[in-house]
PDB file of C-alpha atoms in Angstrom:
ATOM      1  CA  MET A1188      58.529  -6.872 -22.516  1.00  0.00           C
ATOM      2  CA  SER A1189      56.167  -8.994 -20.416  1.00  0.00           C
ATOM      3  CA  ASP A1190      57.513 -11.796 -18.248  1.00  0.00           C
ATOM      4  CA  ILE A1191      55.490 -14.381 -20.160  1.00  0.00           C
ATOM      5  CA  LEU A1192      56.794 -13.298 -23.569  1.00  0.00           C
ATOM      6  CA  ASN A1193      60.320 -13.132 -22.168  1.00  0.00           C
ATOM      7  CA  HIS A1194      59.939 -16.646 -20.744  1.00  0.00           C
ATOM      8  CA  ILE A1195      58.630 -17.983 -24.071  1.00  0.00           C
ATOM      9  CA  GLU A1196      61.551 -16.482 -25.963  1.00  0.00           C
ATOM     10  CA  GLU A1197      64.080 -17.878 -23.484  1.00  0.00           C
ATOM     11  CA  ASN A1198      62.379 -21.300 -23.241  1.00  0.00           C
ATOM     12  CA  PRO A1199      60.680 -22.024 -26.592  1.00  0.00           C
ATOM     13  CA  LYS A1200      60.043 -25.659 -25.614  1.00  0.00           C
ATOM     14  CA  GLU A1201      57.597 -24.507 -22.923  1.00  0.00           C
ATOM     15  CA  THR A1202      55.449 -22.536 -25.364  1.00  0.00           C
ATOM     16  CA  LYS A1203      52.984 -25.394 -25.783  1.00  0.00           C
ATOM     17  CA  ARG A1204      52.411 -25.621 -22.016  1.00  0.00           C
ATOM     18  CA  LEU A1205      51.830 -21.889 -21.693  1.00  0.00           C
ATOM     19  CA  ILE A1206      49.637 -21.112 -24.681  1.00  0.00           C
ATOM     20  CA  GLY A1207      48.664 -24.423 -26.239  1.00  0.00           C
ATOM     21  CA  MET A1208      50.726 -24.340 -29.430  1.00  0.00           C
ATOM     22  CA  GLY A1209      54.308 -24.938 -30.434  1.00  0.00           C
ATOM     23  CA  HIS A1210      56.867 -22.164 -30.774  1.00  0.00           C
ATOM     24  CA  GLU A1211      56.985 -22.387 -34.587  1.00  0.00           C
ATOM     25  CA  GLN A1212      53.178 -22.274 -34.752  1.00  0.00           C
ATOM     26  CA  LEU A1213      53.204 -19.240 -32.463  1.00  0.00           C
ATOM     27  CA  GLN A1214      55.718 -17.418 -34.657  1.00  0.00           C
ATOM     28  CA  GLN A1215      53.599 -18.121 -37.747  1.00  0.00           C
ATOM     29  CA  LEU A1216      50.414 -17.047 -35.949  1.00  0.00           C
ATOM     30  CA  ILE A1217      52.028 -13.787 -34.803  1.00  0.00           C
ATOM     31  CA  TYR A1218      53.246 -13.072 -38.334  1.00  0.00           C
ATOM     32  CA  ASN A1219      49.799 -13.739 -39.846  1.00  0.00           C
ATOM     33  CA  ALA A1220      47.968 -11.829 -37.094  1.00  0.00           C
ATOM     34  CA  GLU A1221      50.230  -8.773 -37.485  1.00  0.00           C
ATOM     35  CA  LYS A1222      49.666  -8.856 -41.238  1.00  0.00           C
ATOM     36  CA  LEU A1223      45.881  -9.064 -40.780  1.00  0.00           C
ATOM     37  CA  HIS A1224      45.988  -6.293 -38.151  1.00  0.00           C
ATOM     38  CA  ASN A1225      47.978  -3.990 -40.470  1.00  0.00           C
ATOM     39  CA  GLU A1226      45.586  -4.658 -43.349  1.00  0.00           C
ATOM     40  CA  GLN A1227      42.571  -3.818 -41.189  1.00  0.00           C
ATOM     41  CA  GLN A1228      44.221  -0.675 -39.823  1.00  0.00           C
ATOM     42  CA  ALA A1229      45.074   0.461 -43.361  1.00  0.00           C
ATOM     43  CA  LEU A1230      41.481  -0.141 -44.451  1.00  0.00           C
ATOM     44  CA  LEU A1231      40.105   1.818 -41.488  1.00  0.00           C
ATOM     45  CA  GLU A1232      42.567   4.636 -42.103  1.00  0.00           C
ATOM     46  CA  SER A1233      41.622   4.875 -45.776  1.00  0.00           C
ATOM     47  CA  GLN A1234      37.938   5.262 -44.855  1.00  0.00           C
ATOM     48  CA  LYS A1235      38.491   8.078 -42.329  1.00  0.00           C
ATOM     49  CA  VAL A1236      37.919  11.714 -43.107  1.00  0.00           C
ATOM     50  CA  ARG A1237      40.677  13.476 -41.188  1.00  0.00           C
ATOM     51  CA  ILE A1238      40.763  17.058 -40.043  1.00  0.00           C
ATOM     52  CA  ILE A1239      43.835  16.491 -37.895  1.00  0.00           C
ATOM     53  CA  ALA A1240      46.830  14.520 -39.148  1.00  0.00           C
ATOM     54  CA  GLY A1241      47.116  10.905 -38.002  1.00  0.00           C
ATOM     55  CA  GLY A1242      49.740   9.598 -35.630  1.00  0.00           C
ATOM     56  CA  GLY A1243      48.600  11.331 -32.473  1.00  0.00           C
ATOM     57  CA  GLY A1244      47.149   9.720 -29.410  1.00  0.00           C
ATOM     58  CA  ARG A1245      48.533   7.508 -26.743  1.00  0.00           C
ATOM     59  CA  LYS A1246      50.734   4.617 -27.790  1.00  0.00           C
ATOM     60  CA  SER A1247      49.907   1.140 -26.522  1.00  0.00           C
ATOM     61  CA  LYS A1248      51.852  -0.160 -23.525  1.00  0.00           C
ATOM     62  CA  LEU A1249      51.961  -3.615 -25.121  1.00  0.00           C
ATOM     63  CA  SER A1250      53.560  -4.509 -28.416  1.00  0.00           C
ATOM     64  CA  ILE A1251      51.454  -6.364 -30.962  1.00  0.00           C
ATOM     65  CA  LYS A1252      53.290  -9.559 -30.035  1.00  0.00           C
ATOM     66  CA  GLU A1253      52.448  -9.059 -26.344  1.00  0.00           C
ATOM     67  CA  GLN A1254      48.806  -8.336 -27.179  1.00  0.00           C
ATOM     68  CA  ILE A1255      48.566 -11.593 -29.117  1.00  0.00           C
ATOM     69  CA  ILE A1256      50.265 -13.515 -26.282  1.00  0.00           C
ATOM     70  CA  LEU A1257      47.834 -11.954 -23.776  1.00  0.00           C
ATOM     71  CA  THR A1258      44.904 -13.168 -25.874  1.00  0.00           C
ATOM     72  CA  LEU A1259      46.374 -16.665 -26.229  1.00  0.00           C
ATOM     73  CA  VAL A1260      47.101 -16.897 -22.491  1.00  0.00           C
ATOM     74  CA  TYR A1261      43.465 -16.050 -21.810  1.00  0.00           C
ATOM     75  CA  LEU A1262      42.235 -18.628 -24.320  1.00  0.00           C
ATOM     76  CA  ARG A1263      44.487 -21.290 -22.812  1.00  0.00           C
ATOM     77  CA  HIS A1264      43.952 -20.643 -19.094  1.00  0.00           C
ATOM     78  CA  LEU A1265      40.651 -18.711 -18.911  1.00  0.00           C
ATOM     79  CA  THR A1266      42.043 -16.533 -16.142  1.00  0.00           C
ATOM     80  CA  THR A1267      40.552 -13.216 -15.028  1.00  0.00           C
ATOM     81  CA  PHE A1268      41.359  -9.998 -16.840  1.00  0.00           C
ATOM     82  CA  GLN A1269      42.566  -8.564 -13.541  1.00  0.00           C
ATOM     83  CA  LEU A1270      45.220 -11.274 -13.293  1.00  0.00           C
ATOM     84  CA  LEU A1271      46.110 -10.889 -16.980  1.00  0.00           C
ATOM     85  CA  GLY A1272      46.524  -7.163 -16.441  1.00  0.00           C
ATOM     86  CA  ILE A1273      48.892  -7.796 -13.550  1.00  0.00           C
ATOM     87  CA  GLN A1274      50.904 -10.338 -15.570  1.00  0.00           C
ATOM     88  CA  PHE A1275      51.279  -7.963 -18.531  1.00  0.00           C
ATOM     89  CA  GLY A1276      51.588  -4.690 -16.605  1.00  0.00           C
ATOM     90  CA  VAL A1277      48.339  -3.112 -17.823  1.00  0.00           C
ATOM     91  CA  SER A1278      44.959  -2.377 -16.281  1.00  0.00           C
ATOM     92  CA  GLU A1279      42.136  -4.887 -16.139  1.00  0.00           C
ATOM     93  CA  SER A1280      40.136  -2.896 -18.698  1.00  0.00           C
ATOM     94  CA  THR A1281      43.130  -2.719 -21.064  1.00  0.00           C
ATOM     95  CA  ALA A1282      43.543  -6.497 -20.825  1.00  0.00           C
ATOM     96  CA  ASN A1283      39.827  -6.905 -21.570  1.00  0.00           C
ATOM     97  CA  ASP A1284      39.919  -4.441 -24.488  1.00  0.00           C
ATOM     98  CA  THR A1285      43.036  -6.113 -25.897  1.00  0.00           C
ATOM     99  CA  PHE A1286      41.423  -9.544 -25.756  1.00  0.00           C
ATOM    100  CA  ASN A1287      38.214  -8.307 -27.374  1.00  0.00           C
ATOM    101  CA  TYR A1288      40.156  -6.581 -30.165  1.00  0.00           C
ATOM    102  CA  TRP A1289      42.300  -9.612 -31.040  1.00  0.00           C
ATOM    103  CA  LEU A1290      39.674 -12.353 -30.644  1.00  0.00           C
ATOM    104  CA  PRO A1291      37.912 -11.670 -33.981  1.00  0.00           C
ATOM    105  CA  LEU A1292      41.256 -11.429 -35.775  1.00  0.00           C
ATOM    106  CA  LEU A1293      42.543 -14.651 -34.250  1.00  0.00           C
ATOM    107  CA  ARG A1294      39.206 -16.324 -34.944  1.00  0.00           C
ATOM    108  CA  GLU A1295      40.138 -16.107 -38.627  1.00  0.00           C
ATOM    109  CA  LEU A1296      43.544 -17.730 -37.964  1.00  0.00           C
ATOM    110  CA  LEU A1297      43.032 -20.214 -35.109  1.00  0.00           C
ATOM    111  CA  PRO A1298      41.222 -23.560 -35.222  1.00  0.00           C
ATOM    112  CA  SER A1299      37.588 -23.106 -34.304  1.00  0.00           C
ATOM    113  CA  SER A1300      37.810 -25.731 -31.553  1.00  0.00           C
ATOM    114  CA  LEU A1301      39.877 -23.392 -29.355  1.00  0.00           C
ATOM    115  CA  ILE A1302      37.506 -20.468 -29.888  1.00  0.00           C
ATOM    116  CA  GLU A1303      34.403 -22.628 -29.323  1.00  0.00           C
ATOM    117  CA  GLN A1304      35.866 -23.886 -26.046  1.00  0.00           C
ATOM    118  CA  VAL A1305      36.136 -20.290 -24.797  1.00  0.00           C
ATOM    119  CA  LYS A1306      32.638 -19.370 -25.969  1.00  0.00           C
ATOM    120  CA  LYS A1307      31.206 -22.474 -24.267  1.00  0.00           C
ATOM    121  CA  ASN A1308      32.964 -21.688 -20.993  1.00  0.00           C
ATOM    122  CA  ASN A1309      31.899 -18.031 -21.111  1.00  0.00           C
ATOM    123  CA  LEU A1310      28.262 -19.035 -21.551  1.00  0.00           C
ATOM    124  CA  THR A1311      28.396 -21.322 -18.520  1.00  0.00           C
ATOM    125  CA  MET A1312      30.156 -18.653 -16.401  1.00  0.00           C
ATOM    126  CA  LYS A1313      27.381 -16.063 -16.782  1.00  0.00           C
TER     127      LYS A1313
END
């Protein structure tokens, strides 16, 4: 478990400072995001033509909860993916891939103001 997720679970009152939403909101967001993720994975799986049985491949180092927290930490602090990777114990490219996977899913669940803030800052950073 990542240090940030561990800290949030031990100190739920500090959740708002770390990721910009209350602990109860975070729990609801994680529940809804996991549900949406599972629905999308099931849809993708149903459309595949498999020669080899599913279930192979490398398992993710981060749990779904940690992946969502990583994305929310980025949205809140706009840190580098290198630093996010260090904080969550993954590579910079894994942190980037994780963020880019979860952003469209969270876009459906989060208020647009948070997403627009990130898009605006990314456009000015280029």
